[in-house]
Short mmCIF file of C-alpha atoms and ligand atoms in Angstrom, two decimals:
data_model
loop_
_atom_site.label_atom_id
_atom_site.label_comp_id
_atom_site.label_asym_id
_atom_site.label_seq_id
_atom_site.Cartn_x
_atom_site.Cartn_y
_atom_site.Cartn_z
CA MET A 290 -3.14 -33.81 -8.12
CA ASP A 291 0.00 -33.77 -10.28
CA GLU A 292 1.55 -30.69 -11.81
CA PHE A 293 -0.22 -31.13 -15.16
CA ASP A 294 -3.63 -31.49 -13.53
CA LEU A 295 -2.94 -28.48 -11.36
CA ILE A 296 -2.03 -26.27 -14.33
CA ALA A 297 -4.92 -27.56 -16.44
CA ARG A 298 -7.41 -27.05 -13.64
CA TYR A 299 -6.36 -23.62 -12.38
CA PHE A 300 -4.03 -21.86 -14.79
CA ASP A 301 -5.04 -22.73 -18.33
CA TRP A 302 -7.36 -20.07 -19.69
CA PRO A 303 -7.40 -18.70 -23.23
CA ALA A 304 -5.05 -15.86 -24.04
CA ARG A 305 -6.79 -12.70 -25.18
CA ARG A 306 -4.07 -10.61 -26.70
CA PRO A 307 -3.54 -11.06 -30.44
CA GLU A 308 0.25 -10.92 -29.96
CA VAL A 309 0.18 -14.16 -27.95
CA VAL A 310 0.45 -17.00 -30.48
CA LEU A 311 0.90 -19.82 -27.96
CA ALA A 312 0.45 -19.53 -24.21
CA VAL A 313 0.06 -22.08 -21.38
CA GLY A 314 0.09 -25.73 -22.45
CA ASP A 315 2.96 -25.89 -24.93
CA ASP A 316 6.68 -26.35 -24.28
CA ALA A 317 7.18 -22.62 -24.53
CA ALA A 318 5.09 -19.55 -25.22
CA VAL A 319 5.29 -17.77 -28.56
CA ILE A 320 4.74 -14.04 -28.83
CA ASP A 321 4.51 -11.99 -31.98
CA PRO A 322 5.33 -8.46 -30.77
CA PRO A 323 4.11 -5.49 -32.82
CA ALA A 324 6.51 -4.53 -35.63
CA ASP A 325 9.41 -2.29 -34.50
CA SER A 326 8.42 -2.52 -30.83
CA ARG A 327 10.97 -3.20 -28.14
CA LEU A 328 10.42 -5.98 -25.64
CA VAL A 329 10.59 -4.95 -21.96
CA VAL A 330 11.13 -7.69 -19.36
CA THR A 331 10.96 -7.52 -15.59
CA THR A 332 10.84 -10.11 -12.83
CA ASP A 333 9.97 -9.96 -9.14
CA MET A 334 9.79 -12.64 -6.50
CA LEU A 335 7.59 -12.77 -3.40
CA VAL A 336 8.24 -15.04 -0.42
CA ALA A 337 5.66 -15.69 2.30
CA GLY A 338 6.78 -14.33 5.66
CA ARG A 339 9.18 -11.94 4.00
CA HIS A 340 7.12 -9.94 1.49
CA PHE A 341 3.67 -10.69 2.87
CA PRO A 342 2.35 -12.27 6.09
CA PRO A 343 1.87 -16.05 5.62
CA ASP A 344 -1.87 -15.73 6.35
CA THR A 345 -2.46 -13.15 3.59
CA ALA A 346 -5.57 -13.98 1.54
CA PRO A 347 -4.77 -15.78 -1.74
CA GLU A 348 -6.62 -13.05 -3.66
CA ASP A 349 -4.29 -10.39 -2.25
CA ILE A 350 -1.18 -12.47 -2.98
CA ALA A 351 -2.28 -12.96 -6.61
CA HIS A 352 -3.06 -9.28 -7.04
CA LYS A 353 0.22 -8.12 -5.57
CA ALA A 354 2.44 -10.64 -7.37
CA LEU A 355 1.22 -9.37 -10.73
CA ALA A 356 0.80 -5.70 -9.76
CA VAL A 357 4.39 -5.24 -8.55
CA ASN A 358 5.71 -6.49 -11.87
CA LEU A 359 3.31 -4.38 -13.91
CA SER A 360 4.36 -1.40 -11.82
CA ASP A 361 7.89 -1.90 -13.14
CA LEU A 362 6.54 -1.96 -16.70
CA ALA A 363 4.54 1.20 -15.93
CA ALA A 364 7.72 2.86 -14.68
CA MET A 365 9.37 2.25 -18.06
CA GLY A 366 6.33 3.59 -19.93
CA ALA A 367 5.69 0.11 -21.34
CA GLU A 368 2.44 -1.58 -22.29
CA PRO A 369 2.00 -5.02 -20.69
CA LEU A 370 1.69 -8.04 -22.93
CA GLY A 371 2.02 -11.21 -20.87
CA PHE A 372 3.61 -12.82 -17.84
CA THR A 373 4.87 -16.12 -16.54
CA LEU A 374 4.21 -17.38 -13.03
CA SER A 375 6.35 -19.79 -11.05
CA LEU A 376 4.82 -21.07 -7.85
CA GLY A 377 6.52 -22.89 -4.99
CA LEU A 378 3.68 -24.46 -3.02
CA ALA A 379 3.83 -26.08 0.39
CA GLU A 380 0.60 -27.95 -0.33
CA THR A 381 -1.98 -28.18 -3.09
CA ASP A 382 -4.97 -26.73 -1.31
CA SER A 383 -7.74 -26.55 -3.89
CA ASP A 384 -9.65 -23.77 -2.11
CA TRP A 385 -6.50 -21.62 -1.93
CA LEU A 386 -5.57 -22.37 -5.54
CA SER A 387 -8.98 -21.63 -6.98
CA ARG A 388 -9.23 -18.31 -5.12
CA PHE A 389 -5.67 -17.38 -6.12
CA ALA A 390 -6.21 -18.31 -9.78
CA ALA A 391 -9.59 -16.54 -10.04
CA ARG A 392 -8.13 -13.26 -8.81
CA LEU A 393 -5.02 -13.66 -10.94
CA ARG A 394 -7.15 -14.11 -14.02
CA GLY A 395 -9.33 -11.14 -13.08
CA VAL A 396 -6.47 -8.71 -12.59
CA ALA A 397 -4.58 -10.04 -15.62
CA GLU A 398 -7.61 -9.41 -17.83
CA ARG A 399 -8.18 -6.01 -16.32
CA TRP A 400 -4.61 -4.95 -17.07
CA GLY A 401 -4.58 -6.52 -20.55
CA CYS A 402 -1.87 -9.03 -19.76
CA ASP A 403 -1.99 -12.76 -20.57
CA LEU A 404 -0.61 -15.61 -18.47
CA ILE A 405 1.69 -17.30 -21.00
CA GLY A 406 3.46 -19.96 -18.95
CA GLY A 407 5.11 -20.91 -15.72
CA ASP A 408 6.10 -23.71 -13.42
CA THR A 409 5.08 -25.22 -10.09
CA VAL A 410 7.27 -26.95 -7.53
CA GLY A 411 6.86 -28.22 -3.99
CA SER A 412 8.38 -25.80 -1.49
CA SER A 413 8.39 -25.52 2.29
CA VAL A 414 7.64 -21.79 1.99
CA LEU A 415 5.06 -20.32 -0.40
CA THR A 416 7.11 -18.56 -3.07
CA LEU A 417 5.98 -16.78 -6.23
CA SER A 418 8.01 -15.48 -9.11
CA VAL A 419 6.40 -13.47 -11.88
CA THR A 420 8.19 -12.38 -15.03
CA ALA A 421 6.26 -9.78 -17.00
CA PHE A 422 6.73 -8.84 -20.64
CA GLY A 423 5.74 -5.54 -22.19
CA THR A 424 6.42 -3.45 -25.25
CA LEU A 425 7.72 0.02 -25.95
CA PRO A 426 7.51 1.91 -29.23
CA PRO A 427 10.90 2.45 -30.93
CA GLY A 428 13.16 5.16 -29.57
CA LYS A 429 11.17 5.90 -26.43
CA ILE A 430 11.96 4.86 -22.89
CA ILE A 431 11.65 6.10 -19.32
CA ALA A 432 14.87 5.15 -17.54
CA ARG A 433 16.36 6.16 -14.19
CA SER A 434 19.07 8.09 -15.97
CA GLY A 435 18.41 11.09 -18.19
CA ALA A 436 17.09 13.66 -15.72
CA GLN A 437 18.59 17.16 -15.94
CA ALA A 438 19.27 19.78 -13.28
CA GLY A 439 16.22 22.04 -13.13
CA ASP A 440 13.74 19.24 -13.89
CA ARG A 441 10.84 18.99 -11.47
CA LEU A 442 10.45 15.85 -9.40
CA ALA A 443 6.88 14.57 -9.28
CA VAL A 444 4.97 11.54 -8.01
CA THR A 445 1.65 9.94 -8.90
CA GLY A 446 -1.08 9.27 -6.34
CA PHE A 447 -0.43 9.31 -2.61
CA ILE A 448 2.78 8.33 -0.84
CA GLY A 449 3.01 6.37 2.40
CA ASP A 450 -0.36 4.63 2.55
CA ALA A 451 1.19 1.16 2.29
CA ALA A 452 3.66 1.88 5.11
CA LEU A 453 0.72 2.79 7.33
CA GLY A 454 -1.26 -0.19 6.01
CA LEU A 455 1.57 -2.41 7.22
CA VAL A 456 1.14 -0.99 10.74
CA VAL A 457 -2.62 -1.70 10.50
CA ALA A 458 -1.83 -5.28 9.45
CA GLN A 459 1.00 -6.07 11.84
CA ASP A 460 0.83 -3.74 14.82
CA PRO A 461 -2.78 -2.56 15.30
CA VAL A 462 -2.05 -1.09 18.74
CA ALA A 463 0.29 1.43 17.04
CA VAL A 464 -2.58 2.79 14.91
CA PRO A 465 -3.96 6.13 16.20
CA GLU A 466 -7.14 5.37 18.10
CA ALA A 467 -9.11 8.09 16.32
CA LEU A 468 -8.62 6.41 12.95
CA GLY A 469 -11.93 4.93 11.79
CA THR A 470 -12.61 1.53 10.25
CA ALA A 471 -12.93 2.88 6.70
CA ALA A 472 -9.54 4.58 6.92
CA ARG A 473 -7.93 1.42 8.31
CA GLU A 474 -9.45 -0.66 5.52
CA TYR A 475 -8.33 1.84 2.89
CA LEU A 476 -4.73 1.74 4.13
CA ARG A 477 -4.77 -2.06 4.23
CA ARG A 478 -6.14 -2.09 0.67
CA ARG A 479 -3.30 0.15 -0.47
CA LEU A 480 -0.80 -2.32 0.97
CA ASP A 481 -2.44 -5.46 -0.40
CA GLY A 482 -3.90 -4.21 -3.68
CA PRO A 483 -1.51 -1.78 -5.38
CA GLU A 484 -2.65 -0.33 -8.70
CA PRO A 485 0.16 -0.23 -11.28
CA ARG A 486 0.23 3.26 -12.82
CA LEU A 487 0.18 1.95 -16.38
CA ALA A 488 -1.84 4.79 -17.90
CA ALA A 489 0.34 7.45 -16.28
CA GLY A 490 3.52 5.65 -17.39
CA ARG A 491 2.35 5.48 -20.99
CA ALA A 492 1.24 9.11 -20.95
CA LEU A 493 4.65 10.17 -19.63
CA LEU A 494 6.60 8.22 -22.23
CA GLY A 495 8.49 10.69 -24.40
CA ARG A 496 7.79 13.47 -21.90
CA ALA A 497 9.36 12.54 -18.55
CA SER A 498 13.16 12.78 -18.67
CA ALA A 499 13.59 9.94 -16.13
CA GLY A 500 11.51 7.84 -13.78
CA LEU A 501 11.03 4.68 -11.75
CA ASP A 502 8.41 3.17 -9.52
CA CYS A 503 8.36 3.74 -5.80
CA SER A 504 8.66 0.26 -4.32
CA ASP A 505 11.40 0.47 -1.67
CA GLY A 506 10.45 3.81 -0.10
CA LEU A 507 10.21 7.35 -1.52
CA LEU A 508 13.61 8.59 -0.34
CA GLN A 509 15.47 5.46 -1.33
CA ASP A 510 13.88 5.34 -4.78
CA ILE A 511 14.53 9.04 -5.42
CA GLY A 512 18.11 8.19 -4.46
CA HIS A 513 18.22 5.57 -7.26
CA LEU A 514 17.10 8.17 -9.81
CA LEU A 515 19.67 10.67 -8.51
CA ASP A 516 22.51 8.16 -8.65
CA ALA A 517 21.62 7.10 -12.20
CA SER A 518 21.19 10.69 -13.41
CA GLY A 519 24.23 12.08 -11.52
CA LEU A 520 22.22 14.72 -9.67
CA GLY A 521 21.01 15.84 -6.26
CA ALA A 522 17.51 16.90 -5.32
CA GLU A 523 15.75 19.46 -3.23
CA ILE A 524 12.37 18.32 -2.00
CA ASP A 525 9.58 19.95 -0.08
CA LEU A 526 8.31 17.39 2.42
CA SER A 527 5.12 19.38 2.96
CA ALA A 528 4.32 18.92 -0.76
CA VAL A 529 4.44 15.09 -0.62
CA PRO A 530 0.86 14.06 -1.41
CA VAL A 531 -0.85 12.10 1.35
CA SER A 532 -4.30 10.51 1.32
CA PRO A 533 -7.12 11.73 3.58
CA ALA A 534 -6.65 8.60 5.75
CA ALA A 535 -2.92 9.26 6.08
CA SER A 536 -3.60 12.91 6.78
CA ASP A 537 -5.88 11.95 9.69
CA TRP A 538 -3.15 9.60 10.92
CA LEU A 539 -0.56 12.39 10.78
CA ASP A 540 -2.84 14.71 12.74
CA ALA A 541 -2.57 12.23 15.61
CA ARG A 542 1.03 11.23 15.03
CA PRO A 543 3.00 13.72 12.88
CA GLU A 544 6.30 11.87 13.41
CA ASP A 545 4.99 8.99 11.27
CA ILE A 546 5.71 11.07 8.13
CA ASP A 547 9.16 9.51 8.51
CA ARG A 548 7.69 6.03 8.19
CA MET A 549 5.68 7.15 5.16
CA ILE A 550 8.63 8.47 3.14
CA THR A 551 10.93 5.56 3.93
CA GLY A 552 8.48 2.63 3.94
CA GLY A 553 8.07 0.58 0.79
CA ASP A 554 5.23 -0.80 -1.32
CA ASP A 555 3.73 2.45 -2.64
CA TYR A 556 3.94 1.43 -6.32
CA GLU A 557 3.45 5.00 -7.40
CA LEU A 558 5.67 6.52 -10.10
CA ILE A 559 8.47 8.99 -9.40
CA VAL A 560 9.32 11.05 -12.48
CA ALA A 561 11.51 13.93 -13.56
CA LEU A 562 9.66 16.50 -15.66
CA PRO A 563 11.67 18.76 -17.96
CA GLN A 564 11.35 22.51 -17.48
CA GLY A 565 8.56 23.84 -19.62
CA MET A 566 6.65 20.55 -19.76
CA GLU A 567 3.03 21.15 -18.86
CA VAL A 568 1.70 18.88 -16.14
CA ASP A 569 -1.63 17.50 -17.30
CA PRO A 570 -3.93 17.34 -14.23
CA GLU A 571 -5.37 14.05 -15.49
CA LEU A 572 -2.05 12.32 -14.81
CA GLY A 573 -2.54 12.83 -11.08
CA LEU A 574 1.02 14.10 -10.63
CA THR A 575 2.20 16.19 -7.69
CA VAL A 576 5.46 18.14 -7.92
CA ILE A 577 7.47 17.58 -4.73
CA GLY A 578 10.78 19.19 -5.60
CA ARG A 579 13.42 19.70 -8.22
CA LEU A 580 16.68 18.20 -9.39
CA VAL A 581 19.87 20.11 -8.78
CA ASP A 582 23.55 19.93 -9.58
CA GLY A 583 25.46 19.16 -6.45
CA PRO A 584 26.34 16.21 -4.34
CA VAL A 585 25.12 13.22 -6.36
CA GLY A 586 22.44 11.20 -4.62
CA GLN A 587 21.86 13.76 -1.90
CA ILE A 588 18.35 14.90 -1.08
CA ARG A 589 17.96 18.21 0.73
CA GLU A 590 14.73 19.30 2.31
CA ARG A 591 13.74 22.71 0.98
CA HIS A 592 14.15 24.17 4.45
CA GLY A 593 17.71 22.98 4.78
CA ARG A 594 17.62 19.55 6.41
CA SER A 595 19.52 16.83 4.58
CA LEU A 596 17.46 13.66 4.16
CA PRO A 597 18.94 10.17 4.10
CA THR A 598 18.35 8.32 0.84
CA ARG A 599 19.53 4.94 1.99
CA ARG A 600 16.71 4.08 4.31
CA GLY A 601 13.86 2.01 3.02
CA TYR A 602 13.39 -1.63 2.32
CA THR A 603 16.70 -3.43 1.96
CA HIS A 604 16.85 -6.99 0.75
CA PHE A 605 20.36 -7.68 1.99
CA PRO A 606 21.06 -5.39 4.93
CA SER A 607 24.73 -4.40 5.22
CA GLU A 608 26.67 -2.94 8.10
CA ASP A 609 27.24 0.53 6.62
MG1 MG B 1526 10.92 -0.85 -9.78
#
C-alpha cells in the first residue's frame, strides 16, 4: 500500500465544519475562519516508548494524540476547528490503521474538529504529530500571564488520576491491593483517554485572568503560570480535588499524593479567577489556593511547607 492508498483508505473522510473549504486530498487545506476571529495554533508530538507504552491500543493512541492538542486549545479558551496529523509508521498494519482511524474520526467528530491534512512516513518508531487549529473571538484570550495577586487558583476535574493510572499500567504490584477492578480501570481510562476541557475553557474566556492546561504535573504547571504572571502562590494541598478511586488509593498509601501532584497527563485546566468573580458550579472548578506577591514562581503550602515547582515531566532533563 503506498502513501496515497493509505490516506485514501483510512484518512479521507468528509469535513463537517463549514469553515473548512478544502481538507484532505488537495495540496493544502483551505480554511475560511469566522470574520474577526483569531486563529490559535498548537502542536504536540507523541513517540511510542516515550509518551505511551509501545503496546498501547491504537484507539487509545488516536484519542490521546488529538485530546492533548485540544486540551491546549481549551486552555486558551479557543474553539477547535481542524487538525493535521503526521504519522511515522514502522509498518502498514491494516488492522492497526483501521482501528486507529476509526477512533480518530469518532473523537474528532465528537469534539467538532476536522482532519484537514497530514503526512505519513516510514519510521523505526511509531511517532505522531498533531497540529490543531482553533479560533478565538477578537480581544479575548486566556494566557499564562495576566493573573493578579489575590486571584484564586482553581482547577477543573480531578488531579492525579493519570499518574496513578500510569502505575496501574506499568507497575501493577505497586497498586494498593484493596483497589478494585473498577477503580483500576477508571484510573487507566484517565491516563489513556483524557477529555479536553473545551466547554470549561470557553466558559472561562473573558473571565479567568490567566490559565493553562495541566499536562506536565500540577506543581510544575502552576509554576509556569506563576513565572509568566510574576507571582507566587499559596495552595492548600488538602483542597486538591481527587477522584473516589484516587481517594481509596490514598487511604492505603497517603504518600502517593506526591506522585499525584507532580505526575503529568491530567489535562485538566488550571486557572486564575479574579476576586469577586463568581464560580459557576457547572464549570466543575475547585479552588485550591490563591496567588500572592512574593518570590516569583514559589508555591507555599498553606500550612507553611514550600513546594517544589520544578518536578514533573521534563522532556530534556538537566543537571540542576
Ligand atoms: Mg499546555
